[in-house]
Short mmCIF file of C-alpha atoms in Angstrom, two decimals:
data_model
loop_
_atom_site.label_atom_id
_atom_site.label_comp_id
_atom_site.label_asym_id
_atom_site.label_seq_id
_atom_site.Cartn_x
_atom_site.Cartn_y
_atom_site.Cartn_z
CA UNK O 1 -59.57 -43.78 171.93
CA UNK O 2 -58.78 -42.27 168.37
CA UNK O 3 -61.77 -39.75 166.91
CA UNK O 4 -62.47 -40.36 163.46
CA UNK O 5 -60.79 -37.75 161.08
CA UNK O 6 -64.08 -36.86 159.81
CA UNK O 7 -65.69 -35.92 162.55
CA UNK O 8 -64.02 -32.41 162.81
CA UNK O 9 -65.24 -30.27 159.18
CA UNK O 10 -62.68 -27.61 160.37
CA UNK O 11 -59.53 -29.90 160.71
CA UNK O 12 -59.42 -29.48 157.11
CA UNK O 13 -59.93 -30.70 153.69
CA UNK O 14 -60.63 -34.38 152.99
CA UNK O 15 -57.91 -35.79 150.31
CA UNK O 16 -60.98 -35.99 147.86
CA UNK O 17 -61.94 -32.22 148.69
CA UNK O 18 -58.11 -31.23 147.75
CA UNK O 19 -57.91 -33.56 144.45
CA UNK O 20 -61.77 -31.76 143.68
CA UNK O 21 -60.23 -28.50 143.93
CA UNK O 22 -56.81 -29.22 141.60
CA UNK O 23 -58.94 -30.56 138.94
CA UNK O 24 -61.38 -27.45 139.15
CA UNK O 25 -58.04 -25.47 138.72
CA UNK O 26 -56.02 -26.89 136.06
CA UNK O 27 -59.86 -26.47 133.90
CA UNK O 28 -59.75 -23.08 134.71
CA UNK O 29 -56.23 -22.50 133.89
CA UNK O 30 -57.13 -24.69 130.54
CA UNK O 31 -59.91 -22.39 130.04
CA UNK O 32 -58.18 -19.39 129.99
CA UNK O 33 -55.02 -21.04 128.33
CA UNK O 34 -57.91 -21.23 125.21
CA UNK O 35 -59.32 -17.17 125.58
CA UNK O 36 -58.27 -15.45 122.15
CA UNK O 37 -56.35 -12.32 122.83
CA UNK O 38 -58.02 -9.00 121.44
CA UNK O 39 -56.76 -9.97 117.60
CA UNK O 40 -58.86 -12.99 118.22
CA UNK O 41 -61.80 -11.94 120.26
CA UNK O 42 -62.08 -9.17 116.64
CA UNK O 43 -61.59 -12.30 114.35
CA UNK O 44 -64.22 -14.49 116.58
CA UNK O 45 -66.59 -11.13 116.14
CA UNK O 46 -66.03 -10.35 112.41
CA UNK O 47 -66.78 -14.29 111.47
CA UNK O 48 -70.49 -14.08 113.98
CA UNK O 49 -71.06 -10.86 111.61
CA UNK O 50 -70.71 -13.23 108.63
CA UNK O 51 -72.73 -16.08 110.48
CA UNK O 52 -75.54 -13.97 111.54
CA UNK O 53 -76.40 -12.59 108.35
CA UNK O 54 -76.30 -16.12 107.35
CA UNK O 55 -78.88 -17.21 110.00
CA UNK O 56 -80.89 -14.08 108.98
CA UNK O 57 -81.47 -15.96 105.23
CA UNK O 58 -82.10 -19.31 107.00
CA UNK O 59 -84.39 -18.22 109.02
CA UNK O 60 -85.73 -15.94 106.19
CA UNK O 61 -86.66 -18.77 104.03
CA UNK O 62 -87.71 -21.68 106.13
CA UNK O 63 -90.47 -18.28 107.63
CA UNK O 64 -92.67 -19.51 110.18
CA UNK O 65 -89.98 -21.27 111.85
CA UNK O 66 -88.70 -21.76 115.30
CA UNK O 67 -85.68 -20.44 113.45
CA UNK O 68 -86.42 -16.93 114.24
CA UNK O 69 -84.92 -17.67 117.89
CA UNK O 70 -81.55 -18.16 115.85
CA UNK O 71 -82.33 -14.99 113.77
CA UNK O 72 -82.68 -12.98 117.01
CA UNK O 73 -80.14 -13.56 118.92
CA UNK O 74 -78.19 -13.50 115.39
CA UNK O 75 -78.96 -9.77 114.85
CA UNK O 76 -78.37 -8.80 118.83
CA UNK O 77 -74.80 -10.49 118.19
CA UNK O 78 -74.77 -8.38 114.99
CA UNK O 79 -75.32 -5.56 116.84
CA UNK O 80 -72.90 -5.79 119.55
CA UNK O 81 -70.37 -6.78 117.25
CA UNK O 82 -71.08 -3.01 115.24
CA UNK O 83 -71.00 -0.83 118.39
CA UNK O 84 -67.94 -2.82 119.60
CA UNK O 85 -65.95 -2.03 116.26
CA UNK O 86 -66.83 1.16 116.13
CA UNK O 87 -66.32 2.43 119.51
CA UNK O 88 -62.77 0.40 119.52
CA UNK O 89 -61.73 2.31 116.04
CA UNK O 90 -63.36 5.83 116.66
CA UNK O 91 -63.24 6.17 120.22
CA UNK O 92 -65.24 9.03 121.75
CA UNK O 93 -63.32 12.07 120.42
CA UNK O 94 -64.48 11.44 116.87
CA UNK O 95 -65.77 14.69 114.75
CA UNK O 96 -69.10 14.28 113.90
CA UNK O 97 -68.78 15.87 110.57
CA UNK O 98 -65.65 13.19 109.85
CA UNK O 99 -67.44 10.02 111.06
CA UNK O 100 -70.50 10.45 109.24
CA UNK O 101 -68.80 11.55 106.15
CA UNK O 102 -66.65 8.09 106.61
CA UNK O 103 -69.83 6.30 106.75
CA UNK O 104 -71.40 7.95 103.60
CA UNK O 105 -68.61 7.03 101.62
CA UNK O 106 -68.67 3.24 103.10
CA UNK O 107 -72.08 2.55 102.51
CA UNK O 108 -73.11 4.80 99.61
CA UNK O 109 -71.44 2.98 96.63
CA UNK O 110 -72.73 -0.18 98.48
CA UNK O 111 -76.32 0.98 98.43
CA UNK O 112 -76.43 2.52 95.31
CA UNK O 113 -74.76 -0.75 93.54
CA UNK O 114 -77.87 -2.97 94.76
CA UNK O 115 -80.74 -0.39 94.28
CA UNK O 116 -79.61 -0.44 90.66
CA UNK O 117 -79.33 -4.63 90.65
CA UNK O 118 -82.76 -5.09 92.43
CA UNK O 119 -84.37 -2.62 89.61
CA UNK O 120 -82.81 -4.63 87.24
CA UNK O 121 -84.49 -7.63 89.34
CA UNK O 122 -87.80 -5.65 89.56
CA UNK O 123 -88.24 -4.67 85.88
CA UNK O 124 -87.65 -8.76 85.27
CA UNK O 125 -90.46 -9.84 87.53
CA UNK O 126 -92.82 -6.95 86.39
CA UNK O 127 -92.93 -5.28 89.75
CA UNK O 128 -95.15 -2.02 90.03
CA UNK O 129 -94.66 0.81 92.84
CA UNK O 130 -91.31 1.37 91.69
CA UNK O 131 -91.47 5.46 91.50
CA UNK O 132 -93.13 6.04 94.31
CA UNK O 133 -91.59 8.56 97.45
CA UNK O 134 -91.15 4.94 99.48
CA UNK O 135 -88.31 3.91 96.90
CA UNK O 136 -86.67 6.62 97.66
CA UNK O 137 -86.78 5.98 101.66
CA UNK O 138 -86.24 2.47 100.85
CA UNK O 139 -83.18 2.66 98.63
CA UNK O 140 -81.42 4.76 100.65
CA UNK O 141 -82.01 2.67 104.01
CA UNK O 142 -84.78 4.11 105.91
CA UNK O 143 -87.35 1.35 104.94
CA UNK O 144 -87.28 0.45 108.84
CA UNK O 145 -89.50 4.23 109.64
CA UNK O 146 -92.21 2.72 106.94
CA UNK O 147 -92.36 -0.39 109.29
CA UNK O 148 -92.52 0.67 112.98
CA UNK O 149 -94.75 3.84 111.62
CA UNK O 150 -97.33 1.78 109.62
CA UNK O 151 -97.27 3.46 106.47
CA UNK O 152 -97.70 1.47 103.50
CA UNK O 153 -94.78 0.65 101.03
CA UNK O 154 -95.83 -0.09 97.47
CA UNK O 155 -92.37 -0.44 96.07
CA UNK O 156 -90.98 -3.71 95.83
CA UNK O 157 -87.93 -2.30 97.61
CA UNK O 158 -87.33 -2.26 101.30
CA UNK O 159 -88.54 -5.73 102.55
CA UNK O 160 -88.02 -6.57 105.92
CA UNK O 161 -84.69 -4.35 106.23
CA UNK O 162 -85.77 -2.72 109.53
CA UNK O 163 -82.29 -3.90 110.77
CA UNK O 164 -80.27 -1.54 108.52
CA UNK O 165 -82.38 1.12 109.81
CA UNK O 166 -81.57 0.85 113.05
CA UNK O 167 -77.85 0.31 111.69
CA UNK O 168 -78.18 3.75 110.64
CA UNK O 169 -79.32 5.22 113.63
CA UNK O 170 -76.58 3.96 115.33
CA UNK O 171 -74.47 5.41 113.17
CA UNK O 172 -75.89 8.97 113.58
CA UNK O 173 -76.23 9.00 117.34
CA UNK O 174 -72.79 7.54 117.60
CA UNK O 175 -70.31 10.43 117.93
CA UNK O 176 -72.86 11.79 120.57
CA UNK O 177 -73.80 8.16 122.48
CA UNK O 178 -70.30 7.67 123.07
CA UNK O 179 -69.59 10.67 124.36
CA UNK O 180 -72.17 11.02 126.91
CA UNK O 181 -71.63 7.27 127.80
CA UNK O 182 -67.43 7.73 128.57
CA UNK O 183 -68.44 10.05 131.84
CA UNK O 184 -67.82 8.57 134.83
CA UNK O 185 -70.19 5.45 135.61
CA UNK O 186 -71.69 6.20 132.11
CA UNK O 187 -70.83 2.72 130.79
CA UNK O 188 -72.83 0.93 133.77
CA UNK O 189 -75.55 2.91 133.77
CA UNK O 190 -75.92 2.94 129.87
CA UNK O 191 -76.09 -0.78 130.06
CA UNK O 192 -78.60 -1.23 132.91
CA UNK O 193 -81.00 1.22 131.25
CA UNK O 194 -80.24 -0.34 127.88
CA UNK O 195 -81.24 -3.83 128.92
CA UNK O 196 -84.56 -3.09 131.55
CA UNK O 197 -85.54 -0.31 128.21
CA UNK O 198 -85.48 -2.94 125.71
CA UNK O 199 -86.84 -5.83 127.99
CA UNK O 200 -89.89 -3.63 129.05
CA UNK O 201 -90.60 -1.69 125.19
CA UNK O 202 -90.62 -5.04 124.12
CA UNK O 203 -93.06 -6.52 126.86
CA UNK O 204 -95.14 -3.12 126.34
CA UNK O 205 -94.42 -1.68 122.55
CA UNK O 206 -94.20 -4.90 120.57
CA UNK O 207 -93.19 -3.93 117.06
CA UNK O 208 -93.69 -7.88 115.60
CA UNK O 209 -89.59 -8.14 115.79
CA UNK O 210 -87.27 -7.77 118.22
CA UNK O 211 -86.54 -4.22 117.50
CA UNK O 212 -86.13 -2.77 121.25
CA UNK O 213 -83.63 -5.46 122.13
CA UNK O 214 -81.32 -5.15 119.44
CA UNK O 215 -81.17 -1.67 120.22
CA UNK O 216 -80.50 -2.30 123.33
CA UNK O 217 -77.03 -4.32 122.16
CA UNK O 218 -75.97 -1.23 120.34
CA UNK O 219 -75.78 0.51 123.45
CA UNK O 220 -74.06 -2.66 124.94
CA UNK O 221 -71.28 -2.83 122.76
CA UNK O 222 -70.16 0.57 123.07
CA UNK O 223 -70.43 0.80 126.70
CA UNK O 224 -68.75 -2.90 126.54
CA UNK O 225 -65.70 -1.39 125.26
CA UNK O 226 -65.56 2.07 127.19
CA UNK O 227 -65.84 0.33 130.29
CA UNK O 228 -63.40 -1.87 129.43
CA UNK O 229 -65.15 -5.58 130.75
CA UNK O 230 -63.60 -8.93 130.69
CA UNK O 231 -65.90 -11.80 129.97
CA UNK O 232 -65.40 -15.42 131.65
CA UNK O 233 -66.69 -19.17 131.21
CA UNK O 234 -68.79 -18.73 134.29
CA UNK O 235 -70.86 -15.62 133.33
CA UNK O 236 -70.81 -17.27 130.20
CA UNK O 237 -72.77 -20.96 131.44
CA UNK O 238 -75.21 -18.69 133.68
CA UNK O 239 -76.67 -16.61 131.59
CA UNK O 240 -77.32 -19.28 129.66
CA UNK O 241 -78.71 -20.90 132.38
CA UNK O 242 -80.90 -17.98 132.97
CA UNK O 243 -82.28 -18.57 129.72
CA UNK O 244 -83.53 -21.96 129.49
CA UNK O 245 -85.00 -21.65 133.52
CA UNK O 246 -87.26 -18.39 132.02
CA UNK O 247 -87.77 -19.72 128.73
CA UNK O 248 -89.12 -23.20 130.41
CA UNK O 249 -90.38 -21.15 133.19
CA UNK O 250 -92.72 -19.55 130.69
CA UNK O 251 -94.12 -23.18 129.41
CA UNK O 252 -94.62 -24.47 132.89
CA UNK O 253 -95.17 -22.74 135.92
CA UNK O 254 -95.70 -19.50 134.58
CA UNK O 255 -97.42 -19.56 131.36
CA UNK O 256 -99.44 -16.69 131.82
CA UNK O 257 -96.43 -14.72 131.71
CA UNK O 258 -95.04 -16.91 128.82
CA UNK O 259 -94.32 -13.66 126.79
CA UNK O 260 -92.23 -11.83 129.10
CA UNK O 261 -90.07 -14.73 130.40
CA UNK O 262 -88.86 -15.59 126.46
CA UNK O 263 -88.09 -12.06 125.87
CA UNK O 264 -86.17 -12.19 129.51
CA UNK O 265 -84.33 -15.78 128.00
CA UNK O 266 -83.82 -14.17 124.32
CA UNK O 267 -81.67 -11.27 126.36
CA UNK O 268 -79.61 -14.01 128.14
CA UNK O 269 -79.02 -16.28 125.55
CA UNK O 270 -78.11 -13.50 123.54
CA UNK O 271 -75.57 -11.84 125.81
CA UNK O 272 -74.52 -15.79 126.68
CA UNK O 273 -73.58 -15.70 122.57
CA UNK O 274 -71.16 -12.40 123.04
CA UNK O 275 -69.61 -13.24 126.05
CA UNK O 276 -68.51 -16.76 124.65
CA UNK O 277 -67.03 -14.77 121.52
CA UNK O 278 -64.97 -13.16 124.15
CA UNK O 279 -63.97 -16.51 125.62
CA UNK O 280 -63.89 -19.35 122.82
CA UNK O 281 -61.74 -19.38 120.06
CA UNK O 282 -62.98 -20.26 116.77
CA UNK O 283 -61.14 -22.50 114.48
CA UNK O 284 -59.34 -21.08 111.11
CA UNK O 285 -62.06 -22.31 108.80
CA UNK O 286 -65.28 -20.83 110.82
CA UNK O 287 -63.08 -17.42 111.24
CA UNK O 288 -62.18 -17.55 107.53
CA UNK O 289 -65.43 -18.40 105.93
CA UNK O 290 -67.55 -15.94 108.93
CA UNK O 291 -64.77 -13.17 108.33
CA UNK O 292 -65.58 -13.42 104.47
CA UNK O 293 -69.29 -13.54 104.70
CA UNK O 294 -69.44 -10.20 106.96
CA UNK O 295 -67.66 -8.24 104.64
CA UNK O 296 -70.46 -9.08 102.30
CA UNK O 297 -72.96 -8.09 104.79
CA UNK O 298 -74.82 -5.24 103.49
CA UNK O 299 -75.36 -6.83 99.86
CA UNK O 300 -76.81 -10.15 101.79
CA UNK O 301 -79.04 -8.49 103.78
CA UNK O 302 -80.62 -6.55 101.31
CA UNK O 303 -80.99 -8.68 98.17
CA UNK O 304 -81.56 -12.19 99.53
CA UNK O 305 -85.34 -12.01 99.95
CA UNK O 306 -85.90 -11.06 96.41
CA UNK O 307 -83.58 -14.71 95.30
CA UNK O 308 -85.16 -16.59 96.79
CA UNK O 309 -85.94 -20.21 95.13
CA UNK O 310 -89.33 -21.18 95.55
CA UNK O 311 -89.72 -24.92 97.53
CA UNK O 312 -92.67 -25.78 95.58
CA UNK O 313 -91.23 -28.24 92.84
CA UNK O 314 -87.56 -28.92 94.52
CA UNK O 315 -88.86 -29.51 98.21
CA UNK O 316 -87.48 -27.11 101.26
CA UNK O 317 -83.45 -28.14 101.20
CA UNK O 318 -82.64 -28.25 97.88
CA UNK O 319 -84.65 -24.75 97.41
CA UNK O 320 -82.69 -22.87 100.01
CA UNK O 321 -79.04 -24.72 98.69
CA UNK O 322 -79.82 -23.36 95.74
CA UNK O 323 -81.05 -20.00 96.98
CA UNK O 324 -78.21 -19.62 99.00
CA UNK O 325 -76.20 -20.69 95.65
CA UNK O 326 -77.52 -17.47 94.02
CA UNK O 327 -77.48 -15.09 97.12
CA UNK O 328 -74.04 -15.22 98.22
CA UNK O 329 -72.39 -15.16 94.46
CA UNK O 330 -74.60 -12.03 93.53
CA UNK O 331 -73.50 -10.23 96.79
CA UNK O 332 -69.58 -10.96 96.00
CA UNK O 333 -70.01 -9.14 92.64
CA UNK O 334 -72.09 -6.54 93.73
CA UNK O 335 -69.21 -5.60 96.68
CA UNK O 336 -66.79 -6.42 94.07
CA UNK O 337 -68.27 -3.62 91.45
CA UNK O 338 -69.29 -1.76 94.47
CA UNK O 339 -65.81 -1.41 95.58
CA UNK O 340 -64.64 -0.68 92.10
CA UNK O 341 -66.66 2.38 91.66
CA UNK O 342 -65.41 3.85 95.07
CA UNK O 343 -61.74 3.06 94.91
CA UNK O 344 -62.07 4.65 90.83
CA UNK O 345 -59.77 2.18 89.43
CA UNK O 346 -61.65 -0.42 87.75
CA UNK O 347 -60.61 -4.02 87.23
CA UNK O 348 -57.80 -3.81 89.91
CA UNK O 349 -59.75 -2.91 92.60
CA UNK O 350 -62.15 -5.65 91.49
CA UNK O 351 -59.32 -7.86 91.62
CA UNK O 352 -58.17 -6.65 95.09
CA UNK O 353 -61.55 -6.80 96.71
CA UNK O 354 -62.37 -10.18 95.20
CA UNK O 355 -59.67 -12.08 97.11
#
């Protein structure tokens, strides 16, 4: 009497198990057919820089939103994308003295150019507070210390910039963060205490934005880079599963802990968002359009609270088109003239830094 092929598991795999198996491996060859190489994983990170500041203004104007998930994981992607840049130019033999001199000349033209636009902006509107000692910390970038410290700001200068702030103090811990993070096993253990620091600060030193966990992705994308990781599809899908079983998790079963489990989710959707930079390319119009938006950052960031068209008479869409239609124009010129003044050669270097 014949036995039934199926009756012995260990004679093998069924025909369907075998054709189940080729198709999972032609996707994964597909999959990695797609992965940019490093020019493209830096194009796919230079266009989220652009993107994120964009989500920052959406999320800005449409305030109270659930938009400020977007704005989040926006500035964590942000910051990863800083740290990674900077670690894969500098390294971790950079002179101090050289790097933050590079920096000063980068961002001091910048700054300057839009202290001296928003005072145009302020005299306009009839704004008081302007000499005060906050300007000064505000101008210069350090609005964030007024924030997290509770002191009050009476300029009109330095709203809601905490984020450049901690830009800034990345910057000035860099030369030494990277090189006490390039010992051996310093990458690893940098990343496990910069993810269970900023998950617990935030559960235990709220600060009314997510300032511990962006931190946290500074850290990230330098040790990111020293350690030299390789992201995948698969990482990719589960930690973005992890993030919507906490984040429901935290409106079902465990809503007394609803707190914790979205700041647990915000950490895995956000590192979900970098790892698929690492993983899906882009296409040429979102690179182009991101790319040209990051460069324009800085001036984005810091002016596009003060455009802002009101919604009152033009209703909520047509009010952020058109604030959007101010915002980006008056940061092109103000890194155009910015750019002018540093390079010291007037209307070419406009023309060079406009295209």
């Amino acid at each position: 009497m014949t036995e039934r092929a199926d009756a012995h598991p260990e004679a093998g795999p069924t025909p369907a198990h075998s054709d189940d198996r080729a198709r999972g491996m032609r996707l994964l060859r597909w999959v990695d057919a797609l992965r940019p190489d490093a020019a493209g994983i830096s194009r796919n990170f230079a266009a989220a820089r652009g993107f994120s500041i964009l989500m920052v203004v959406t999320s800005h104007y449409f305030s109270p939103s659930l938009l400020w998930v977007g704005s989040t994981v926006a500035l964590f992607v942000f910051a990863f994308s800083s740290a990674h840049f900077t670690t894969e130019k500098y390294g971790t033999s950079v002179s101090i003295g050289r790097f933050w001199k590079s920096k000063f000349e980068r961002l001091g033209w910048r700054l300057l150019t839009i202290a001296v636009f928003l005072a145009v902006v302020f005299l306009g509107q009839g704004e008081s507070g302007m000499l005060t000692w906050q300007t000064l910390v505000a101008v210069t970038g350090l609005s964030g210390f007024l924030t997290w410290f509770g002191i009050p700001n009476p300029s009109p200068y330095g709203m809601g910039v905490w984020f450049l702030t901690l830009l800034l103090i990345f910057y000035a811990a860099y030369p030494l963060l990277a090189r006490g993070l390039a010992r051996p096993g310093g990458p690893l253990v940098g990343a496990v205490i910069a993810v269970t620091t900023g998950i617990v600060l935030e559960w235990t030193v709220p600060m009314g934005h997510m300032l511990w966990m962006t931190a946290g992705a500074f850290v990230l994308g330098v040790c990111w880079v020293l350690a030299g990781w390789a992201a995948s599809p698969a990482r990719t899908a589960s930690l973005i599963v992890l993030a919507v079983c906490t984040i429901a998790a935290g409106y079902t079963i465990g809503a007394a802990y609803r707190s914790e489990l979205n700041i647990i989710g915000l950490f895995a959707l956000s590192l979900a968002c970098v790892q698929a930079l690492f993983v899906v390319p882009l296409p040429r119009v979102v690179l182009t359009i991101g790319a040209w938006l990051g460069v324009r950052s800085l001036e984005i960031y810091l002016i596009h609270t003060y455009l802002f068209v009101g919604s009152e008479h033009f209703g909520p869409a047509v009010g952020y088109l058109a604030s959007v239609a101010i915002v980006i124009p008056s940061a092109w010129a103000l890194h155009a003239l910015a750019s002018a003044w540093r390079l010291g050669s007037g209307r070419g270097a406009v023309s060079r830094v406009a295209s």
